[in-house]
């Protein structure tokens, strides 16, 4: 079970978009009053670029921030060389990389890179977990997935 959900704007993204629009709007209005058309065009192009980057980020679903927080503690099972999360399972040897990090005091994330036999490309499973589960899950996965490459954010 992964945290794949329909991408949606979170409150943080709406706030970022609002602040960006206000900043570019004020800057653009000042340039309009000064009739500095080249700078005004640059401000407009930069604002469109920010909007495009936010939309691309949402389409690629590259961040787990808009997903629902799911408890992995009850779903995580490690037995017989197999990692099971919810209804999915993978051989522990197939997991080549594990990335874990803390987002804030309520959320943490786990990314698992699962290698398949050629020509099937590797897949990445993303999970958003409660912050309170970060350390217990890290300890369980570290003990079970010794062959995996581990990525932790810099403190």
Coordinates of N, CA, C and O in Angstrom, one line a residue:
X1 N 0.8 -1.2 0.0 CA 0.0 0.0 0.0 C 0.9 1.2 0.0 O 1.7 1.4 0.9
X2 N 0.8 2.0 -1.0 CA 1.5 3.3 -1.1 C 0.6 4.5 -0.8 O -0.6 4.4 -0.8
X3 N 1.3 5.6 -0.6 CA 0.5 6.8 -0.4 C 0.3 7.5 -1.7 O 0.3 8.8 -1.7
X4 N 0.0 6.9 -2.8 CA -0.3 7.5 -4.0 C -1.7 8.1 -3.9 O -2.6 7.3 -3.8
X5 N -1.8 9.4 -4.0 CA -3.1 10.0 -3.9 C -3.2 11.0 -5.1 O -2.2 11.3 -5.7
X6 N -4.4 11.5 -5.4 CA -4.5 12.5 -6.4 C -3.8 13.7 -5.9 O -4.0 14.2 -4.8
X7 N -2.9 14.2 -6.8 CA -2.1 15.4 -6.4 C -3.1 16.6 -6.1 O -4.1 16.8 -6.8
X8 N -2.9 17.3 -5.0 CA -3.8 18.4 -4.7 C -2.9 19.5 -4.0 O -1.8 19.2 -3.5
X9 N -3.4 20.7 -4.0 CA -2.7 21.8 -3.4 C -2.9 21.7 -1.9 O -4.0 21.6 -1.4
X10 N -1.9 21.7 -1.2 CA -1.9 21.8 0.3 C -2.0 23.2 0.7 O -1.8 24.1 -0.1
X11 N -2.2 23.5 1.9 CA -2.3 24.8 2.4 C -0.9 25.5 2.2 O -0.9 26.7 1.8
X12 N 0.2 24.8 2.4 CA 1.5 25.4 2.1 C 1.7 25.8 0.7 O 2.3 26.8 0.4
X13 N 1.2 25.0 -0.2 CA 1.4 25.3 -1.7 C 0.5 26.5 -2.0 O 0.9 27.4 -2.8
X14 N -0.7 26.6 -1.5 CA -1.6 27.8 -1.7 C -0.9 29.0 -1.2 O -0.9 30.1 -1.8
X15 N -0.3 28.9 0.0 CA 0.3 30.1 0.6 C 1.5 30.5 -0.2 O 1.7 31.7 -0.5
X16 N 2.3 29.5 -0.6 CA 3.5 29.8 -1.5 C 3.0 30.5 -2.8 O 3.6 31.5 -3.2
X17 N 2.0 29.9 -3.4 CA 1.5 30.5 -4.6 C 1.0 32.0 -4.4 O 1.3 32.9 -5.2
X18 N 0.3 32.2 -3.3 CA -0.3 33.5 -3.0 C 0.9 34.5 -2.7 O 0.9 35.6 -3.3
X19 N 1.9 34.1 -1.9 CA 3.0 35.0 -1.6 C 3.8 35.3 -2.9 O 4.2 36.4 -3.1
X20 N 4.0 34.3 -3.7 CA 4.7 34.5 -5.0 C 4.0 35.4 -5.9 O 4.6 36.4 -6.5
X21 N 2.7 35.2 -6.0 CA 1.8 36.1 -6.8 C 1.9 37.5 -6.3 O 2.0 38.5 -7.1
X22 N 1.8 37.7 -5.0 CA 1.8 39.1 -4.4 C 3.2 39.7 -4.7 O 3.2 40.9 -5.1
X23 N 4.2 39.0 -4.5 CA 5.6 39.6 -4.7 C 5.8 40.0 -6.1 O 6.2 41.1 -6.4
X24 N 5.4 39.1 -7.0 CA 5.6 39.4 -8.4 C 4.6 40.5 -8.9 O 4.9 41.3 -9.7
X25 N 3.4 40.5 -8.3 CA 2.4 41.5 -8.6 C 2.9 42.9 -8.2 O 2.8 43.9 -8.9
X26 N 3.4 43.0 -7.0 CA 3.9 44.3 -6.5 C 5.1 44.8 -7.3 O 5.2 45.9 -7.7
X27 N 6.0 43.9 -7.5 CA 7.2 44.2 -8.3 C 6.8 44.6 -9.8 O 7.3 45.6 -10.3
X28 N 5.8 43.9 -10.3 CA 5.4 44.2 -11.7 C 4.7 45.6 -11.7 O 4.9 46.3 -12.7
X29 N 3.9 45.9 -10.7 CA 3.2 47.2 -10.6 C 4.2 48.3 -10.5 O 4.0 49.4 -11.2
X30 N 5.3 48.1 -9.7 CA 6.3 49.2 -9.6 C 7.0 49.4 -11.0 O 7.3 50.5 -11.4
X31 N 7.2 48.3 -11.7 CA 7.9 48.4 -13.0 C 6.9 49.0 -14.0 O 7.4 49.8 -14.9
X32 N 5.6 48.8 -13.9 CA 4.6 49.4 -14.8 C 4.6 50.9 -14.6 O 4.6 51.6 -15.6
X33 N 4.6 51.3 -13.3 CA 4.6 52.8 -13.1 C 5.9 53.4 -13.6 O 5.9 54.6 -14.0
X34 N 7.0 52.7 -13.6 CA 8.3 53.3 -14.1 C 8.4 53.1 -15.6 O 9.4 53.5 -16.2
X35 N 7.5 52.4 -16.2 CA 7.5 52.1 -17.6 C 8.8 51.4 -18.0 O 9.4 51.6 -19.0
X36 N 9.2 50.5 -17.1 CA 10.4 49.7 -17.4 C 10.0 48.3 -18.0 O 9.8 47.3 -17.3
X37 N 9.7 48.3 -19.2 CA 9.0 47.2 -19.9 C 9.9 45.9 -19.9 O 9.3 44.8 -19.8
X38 N 11.2 46.1 -20.1 CA 12.0 44.9 -20.1 C 12.0 44.2 -18.7 O 11.8 43.0 -18.7
X39 N 12.1 44.9 -17.7 CA 12.0 44.3 -16.3 C 10.7 43.8 -16.0 O 10.5 42.7 -15.4
X40 N 9.6 44.5 -16.5 CA 8.3 44.0 -16.3 C 8.1 42.7 -17.0 O 7.5 41.7 -16.5
X41 N 8.6 42.6 -18.2 CA 8.5 41.3 -18.9 C 9.3 40.2 -18.2 O 8.9 39.0 -18.2
X42 N 10.4 40.5 -17.6 CA 11.2 39.6 -16.9 C 10.5 39.1 -15.6 O 10.5 37.9 -15.3
X43 N 9.8 40.0 -14.9 CA 9.0 39.7 -13.7 C 7.9 38.7 -14.1 O 7.6 37.7 -13.5
X44 N 7.2 39.0 -15.2 CA 6.1 38.2 -15.7 C 6.6 36.8 -16.1 O 6.0 35.8 -15.7
X45 N 7.7 36.8 -16.8 CA 8.3 35.5 -17.2 C 8.7 34.7 -15.9 O 8.5 33.4 -15.9
X46 N 9.3 35.3 -14.9 CA 9.7 34.6 -13.7 C 8.5 34.1 -13.0 O 8.5 33.0 -12.5
X47 N 7.4 34.9 -12.9 CA 6.2 34.4 -12.3 C 5.6 33.2 -13.0 O 5.2 32.2 -12.4
X48 N 5.6 33.2 -14.3 CA 5.1 32.1 -15.1 C 6.0 30.9 -14.9 O 5.5 29.7 -14.8
X49 N 7.3 31.1 -14.7 CA 8.2 30.0 -14.5 C 7.9 29.3 -13.1 O 7.9 28.1 -13.0
X50 N 7.6 30.1 -12.1 CA 7.3 29.6 -10.8 C 6.0 28.8 -10.9 O 5.9 27.7 -10.3
X51 N 5.0 29.3 -11.5 CA 3.7 28.6 -11.7 C 4.0 27.3 -12.4 O 3.5 26.2 -12.0
X52 N 4.8 27.3 -13.5 CA 5.0 26.1 -14.2 C 5.8 25.0 -13.4 O 5.5 23.9 -13.4
X53 N 6.8 25.5 -12.6 CA 7.5 24.6 -11.7 C 6.6 23.9 -10.7 O 6.7 22.7 -10.4
X54 N 5.7 24.7 -10.1 CA 4.7 24.2 -9.1 C 3.8 23.1 -9.8 O 3.6 22.0 -9.2
X55 N 3.3 23.4 -11.0 CA 2.5 22.5 -11.7 C 3.2 21.2 -12.1 O 2.7 20.1 -12.0
X56 N 4.5 21.4 -12.5 CA 5.3 20.2 -12.9 C 5.5 19.3 -11.7 O 5.5 18.1 -11.7
X57 N 5.8 19.9 -10.6 CA 6.1 19.2 -9.3 C 4.8 18.4 -8.9 O 4.9 17.3 -8.6
X58 N 3.7 19.0 -9.1 CA 2.4 18.3 -8.8 C 2.2 17.1 -9.8 O 1.8 16.1 -9.4
X59 N 2.4 17.4 -11.1 CA 2.2 16.3 -12.1 C 3.1 15.1 -11.9 O 2.7 14.0 -12.0
X60 N 4.3 15.4 -11.6 CA 5.3 14.3 -11.4 C 5.1 13.6 -10.1 O 5.6 12.5 -9.9
X61 N 4.3 14.2 -9.2 CA 4.1 13.6 -7.9 C 5.4 13.2 -7.2 O 5.5 12.1 -6.6
X62 N 6.3 14.1 -7.3 CA 7.7 13.8 -6.8 C 7.8 14.0 -5.3 O 8.8 13.6 -4.7
X63 N 6.9 14.6 -4.7 CA 7.0 14.8 -3.2 C 5.8 14.1 -2.6 O 4.8 13.9 -3.2
X64 N 6.0 13.7 -1.4 CA 5.0 13.0 -0.7 C 4.2 13.9 0.2 O 3.3 13.5 0.9
X65 N 4.4 15.2 0.2 CA 3.8 16.1 1.1 C 2.3 16.2 1.0 O 1.6 16.5 2.0
X66 N 1.7 16.0 -0.1 CA 0.3 16.1 -0.3 C -0.4 14.8 0.0 O -1.7 14.8 0.0
X67 N 0.3 13.8 0.3 CA -0.3 12.5 0.6 C -0.8 12.4 2.1 O -0.4 13.2 2.9
X68 N -1.7 11.5 2.3 CA -2.2 11.3 3.7 C -1.2 10.6 4.5 O -0.4 9.8 4.0
X69 N -1.1 11.0 5.8 CA -0.2 10.3 6.7 C -0.8 8.9 7.0 O -1.9 8.8 7.4
X70 N 0.0 7.9 6.8 CA -0.4 6.5 7.1 C 0.5 5.9 8.1 O 1.8 5.9 7.9
X71 N 0.0 5.2 9.0 CA 0.8 4.5 10.0 C 1.4 3.2 9.4 O 0.6 2.4 8.8
X72 N 2.7 3.1 9.4 CA 3.3 1.9 8.8 C 3.6 0.9 9.9 O 3.9 -0.3 9.6
X73 N 3.6 1.3 11.2 CA 4.0 0.5 12.3 C 3.2 -0.8 12.3 O 3.7 -1.9 12.4
X74 N 1.9 -0.7 12.1 CA 1.0 -1.9 12.1 C 1.1 -2.7 10.9 O 0.8 -3.9 10.9
X75 N 1.5 -2.0 9.7 CA 1.5 -2.7 8.4 C 2.8 -3.4 8.1 O 2.9 -4.2 7.2
X76 N 3.9 -2.9 8.7 CA 5.2 -3.3 8.4 C 5.5 -4.7 9.0 O 5.4 -4.9 10.2
X77 N 5.9 -5.7 8.1 CA 6.2 -7.0 8.6 C 7.5 -7.4 7.9 O 7.6 -7.3 6.6
X78 N 8.5 -7.9 8.6 CA 9.7 -8.4 8.1 C 9.9 -9.9 8.5 O 10.0 -10.2 9.6
X79 N 9.7 -10.8 7.5 CA 9.8 -12.2 7.8 C 10.3 -13.0 6.5 O 9.9 -12.6 5.4
X80 N 11.1 -14.0 6.7 CA 11.5 -14.9 5.7 C 12.1 -14.2 4.5 O 11.9 -14.5 3.3
X81 N 12.9 -13.1 4.8 CA 13.6 -12.4 3.7 C 12.6 -11.5 2.9 O 13.0 -11.1 1.7
X82 N 11.4 -11.3 3.4 CA 10.4 -10.5 2.6 C 10.0 -9.3 3.5 O 9.8 -9.4 4.7
X83 N 9.9 -8.2 2.8 CA 9.3 -7.0 3.5 C 7.9 -6.8 3.0 O 7.6 -6.8 1.8
X84 N 7.0 -6.7 3.9 CA 5.6 -6.6 3.6 C 5.1 -5.3 4.2 O 5.3 -5.0 5.4
X85 N 4.4 -4.5 3.4 CA 3.7 -3.3 3.9 C 2.3 -3.3 3.3 O 2.2 -3.2 2.1
X86 N 1.4 -3.5 4.2 CA 0.0 -3.6 3.7 C -0.2 -4.8 2.9 O 0.2 -5.9 3.2
X87 N -0.7 -4.7 1.7 CA -0.9 -5.8 0.8 C 0.2 -6.1 -0.2 O 0.2 -7.0 -1.0
X88 N 1.3 -5.3 -0.1 CA 2.4 -5.4 -1.0 C 3.6 -6.1 -0.3 O 3.7 -6.0 0.9
X89 N 4.4 -6.8 -1.1 CA 5.6 -7.5 -0.5 C 6.7 -7.5 -1.5 O 6.4 -7.5 -2.7
X90 N 7.9 -7.4 -1.0 CA 9.1 -7.4 -1.9 C 10.2 -8.2 -1.2 O 10.3 -8.2 0.1
X91 N 11.0 -8.9 -2.0 CA 12.2 -9.6 -1.3 C 13.1 -8.5 -0.8 O 13.3 -7.4 -1.4
X92 N 13.6 -8.7 0.4 CA 14.5 -7.7 1.0 C 15.7 -7.4 0.2 O 16.2 -6.3 0.2
X93 N 16.2 -8.4 -0.6 CA 17.4 -8.2 -1.4 C 17.1 -7.3 -2.6 O 18.0 -6.7 -3.2
X94 N 15.8 -7.2 -3.0 CA 15.4 -6.3 -4.1 C 15.4 -4.8 -3.7 O 15.4 -4.0 -4.6
X95 N 15.4 -4.5 -2.4 CA 15.4 -3.1 -2.0 C 16.8 -2.6 -2.0 O 17.6 -3.0 -1.2
X96 N 17.1 -1.8 -3.0 CA 18.5 -1.3 -3.1 C 18.8 0.0 -2.4 O 19.9 0.3 -2.1
X97 N 17.8 0.8 -2.1 CA 18.0 2.1 -1.5 C 16.8 2.4 -0.6 O 15.7 2.2 -0.9
X98 N 17.1 3.0 0.6 CA 16.1 3.5 1.5 C 16.5 4.9 1.9 O 17.6 5.2 2.3
X99 N 15.5 5.8 1.7 CA 15.7 7.2 2.1 C 14.6 7.5 3.2 O 13.5 7.2 3.0
X100 N 15.1 8.0 4.3 CA 14.2 8.4 5.3 C 14.6 9.8 5.8 O 15.7 10.2 5.8
X101 N 13.5 10.6 6.2 CA 13.8 11.9 6.7 C 12.6 12.4 7.5 O 11.5 11.9 7.4
X102 N 12.8 13.5 8.2 CA 11.8 14.1 9.0 C 11.4 15.4 8.2 O 12.2 16.2 7.8
X103 N 10.1 15.6 8.1 CA 9.6 16.8 7.4 C 9.3 17.9 8.5 O 9.8 19.0 8.3
X104 N 8.6 17.6 9.5 CA 8.3 18.5 10.6 C 8.0 17.6 11.8 O 8.2 16.4 11.8
X105 N 7.4 18.2 12.8 CA 7.2 17.5 14.1 C 6.0 16.6 14.0 O 5.6 15.9 15.0
X106 N 5.3 16.5 12.9 CA 4.2 15.6 12.7 C 4.4 14.6 11.6 O 3.8 13.5 11.7
X107 N 5.3 14.9 10.7 CA 5.4 14.0 9.5 C 6.9 13.6 9.3 O 7.8 14.4 9.5
X108 N 7.0 12.4 8.8 CA 8.3 11.9 8.3 C 8.0 11.1 7.0 O 6.9 10.9 6.7
X109 N 9.1 10.8 6.3 CA 8.9 10.0 5.0 C 9.8 8.9 4.9 O 10.9 8.9 5.5
X110 N 9.4 7.9 4.1 CA 10.2 6.7 3.8 C 10.1 6.5 2.3 O 9.0 6.4 1.8
X111 N 11.2 6.5 1.6 CA 11.2 6.1 0.1 C 12.0 4.8 0.0 O 13.1 4.7 0.5
X112 N 11.4 3.8 -0.6 CA 12.0 2.5 -0.9 C 12.3 2.4 -2.4 O 11.3 2.5 -3.2
X113 N 13.5 2.1 -2.8 CA 13.8 1.9 -4.2 C 13.9 0.4 -4.4 O 14.7 -0.3 -3.8
X114 N 13.0 -0.2 -5.2 CA 12.9 -1.6 -5.4 C 13.4 -1.9 -6.8 O 12.9 -1.5 -7.8
X115 N 14.5 -2.7 -6.9 CA 15.1 -3.2 -8.2 C 14.3 -4.4 -8.7 O 14.0 -5.3 -7.9
X116 N 14.1 -4.4 -10.0 CA 13.5 -5.6 -10.7 C 14.5 -6.1 -11.7 O 15.5 -5.5 -12.0
X117 N 14.2 -7.3 -12.2 CA 15.0 -7.9 -13.2 C 14.8 -7.1 -14.5 O 13.8 -6.6 -14.8
X118 N 15.9 -7.0 -15.3 CA 15.9 -6.2 -16.6 C 14.8 -6.9 -17.4 O 14.6 -8.1 -17.4
X119 N 14.1 -6.2 -18.2 CA 14.1 -4.8 -18.6 C 13.2 -3.9 -17.7 O 13.0 -2.8 -18.1
X120 N 12.6 -4.4 -16.7 CA 11.7 -3.7 -15.8 C 12.5 -2.7 -15.0 O 13.4 -3.1 -14.3
X121 N 12.2 -1.4 -15.1 CA 13.0 -0.4 -14.3 C 12.6 -0.5 -12.8 O 11.6 -1.0 -12.4
X122 N 13.5 0.1 -12.0 CA 13.3 0.2 -10.6 C 12.1 1.0 -10.3 O 11.8 1.9 -11.0
X123 N 11.4 0.7 -9.2 CA 10.3 1.5 -8.8 C 10.6 2.1 -7.4 O 11.4 1.5 -6.6
X124 N 10.0 3.2 -7.1 CA 10.1 3.9 -5.9 C 8.8 4.0 -5.2 O 7.8 4.5 -5.8
X125 N 8.7 3.5 -4.0 CA 7.5 3.5 -3.2 C 7.7 4.6 -2.1 O 8.8 4.7 -1.5
X126 N 6.7 5.5 -2.0 CA 6.8 6.6 -1.1 C 5.8 6.5 0.0 O 4.6 6.2 -0.3
X127 N 6.2 6.7 1.2 CA 5.3 6.6 2.4 C 5.5 7.9 3.2 O 6.6 8.2 3.5
X128 N 4.4 8.5 3.6 CA 4.4 9.6 4.6 C 3.9 9.0 5.9 O 2.8 8.4 6.0
X129 N 4.7 9.1 6.9 CA 4.4 8.4 8.2 C 4.3 9.4 9.3 O 4.9 10.5 9.2
X130 N 3.7 9.1 10.4 CA 3.7 10.0 11.6 C 5.1 10.1 12.1 O 5.9 9.1 12.1
X131 N 5.5 11.3 12.6 CA 6.8 11.5 13.1 C 7.1 10.5 14.2 O 8.3 10.1 14.4
X132 N 6.2 10.2 15.0 CA 6.4 9.3 16.2 C 6.9 7.9 15.8 O 7.5 7.2 16.5
X133 N 6.6 7.5 14.5 CA 7.0 6.2 14.0 C 8.4 6.2 13.3 O 8.9 5.2 13.0
X134 N 8.9 7.4 13.2 CA 10.2 7.5 12.4 C 11.3 6.6 13.0 O 11.9 5.8 12.3
X135 N 11.6 6.8 14.3 CA 12.7 6.0 14.9 C 12.5 4.5 14.9 O 13.3 3.8 14.6
X136 N 11.3 4.1 15.4 CA 11.1 2.6 15.4 C 11.1 2.0 14.0 O 11.7 0.9 13.8
X137 N 10.6 2.6 13.0 CA 10.7 2.1 11.6 C 12.1 2.1 11.1 O 12.5 1.2 10.5
X138 N 12.8 3.2 11.4 CA 14.2 3.3 11.0 C 15.0 2.1 11.6 O 15.8 1.5 10.9
X139 N 14.8 1.8 12.9 CA 15.5 0.7 13.5 C 15.1 -0.6 12.9 O 16.0 -1.4 12.6
X140 N 13.9 -0.8 12.6 CA 13.4 -2.1 12.0 C 14.0 -2.3 10.6 O 14.6 -3.3 10.3
X141 N 13.9 -1.2 9.8 CA 14.4 -1.4 8.4 C 15.9 -1.4 8.4 O 16.5 -2.2 7.6
X142 N 16.6 -0.7 9.3 CA 18.1 -0.8 9.3 C 18.6 -2.2 9.6 O 19.5 -2.7 9.0
X143 N 17.9 -2.8 10.6 CA 18.3 -4.2 10.9 C 18.0 -5.2 9.8 O 18.8 -6.1 9.6
X144 N 16.9 -5.0 9.1 CA 16.5 -6.0 8.1 C 17.2 -5.7 6.7 O 17.4 -6.7 6.0
X145 N 17.4 -4.5 6.4 CA 17.9 -4.2 5.0 C 19.4 -3.7 5.1 O 19.7 -2.6 4.7
X146 N 20.2 -4.6 5.5 CA 21.6 -4.3 5.6 C 22.3 -4.1 4.3 O 23.3 -3.3 4.2
X147 N 21.8 -4.7 3.2 CA 22.5 -4.5 1.9 C 22.1 -3.3 1.2 O 22.7 -2.8 0.3
X148 N 21.0 -2.6 1.7 CA 20.5 -1.4 1.0 C 21.4 -0.2 1.3 O 22.1 -0.1 2.3
X149 N 21.4 0.7 0.3 CA 22.1 2.0 0.5 C 21.1 2.9 1.3 O 20.0 3.1 0.9
X150 N 21.6 3.5 2.3 CA 20.8 4.3 3.2 C 21.1 5.8 3.0 O 22.2 6.2 3.0
X151 N 20.0 6.6 2.8 CA 20.1 8.0 2.7 C 19.4 8.7 3.8 O 18.2 8.5 4.0
X152 N 20.1 9.5 4.6 CA 19.5 10.3 5.6 C 19.8 11.8 5.4 O 20.9 12.1 5.0
X153 N 18.9 12.7 5.7 CA 19.2 14.1 5.5 C 20.3 14.5 6.4 O 20.4 13.9 7.5
X154 N 21.0 15.5 6.0 CA 22.1 16.1 6.9 C 21.4 16.8 8.1 O 20.5 17.6 7.9
X155 N 21.9 16.6 9.3 CA 21.4 17.3 10.4 C 22.0 18.7 10.5 O 23.0 19.0 10.1

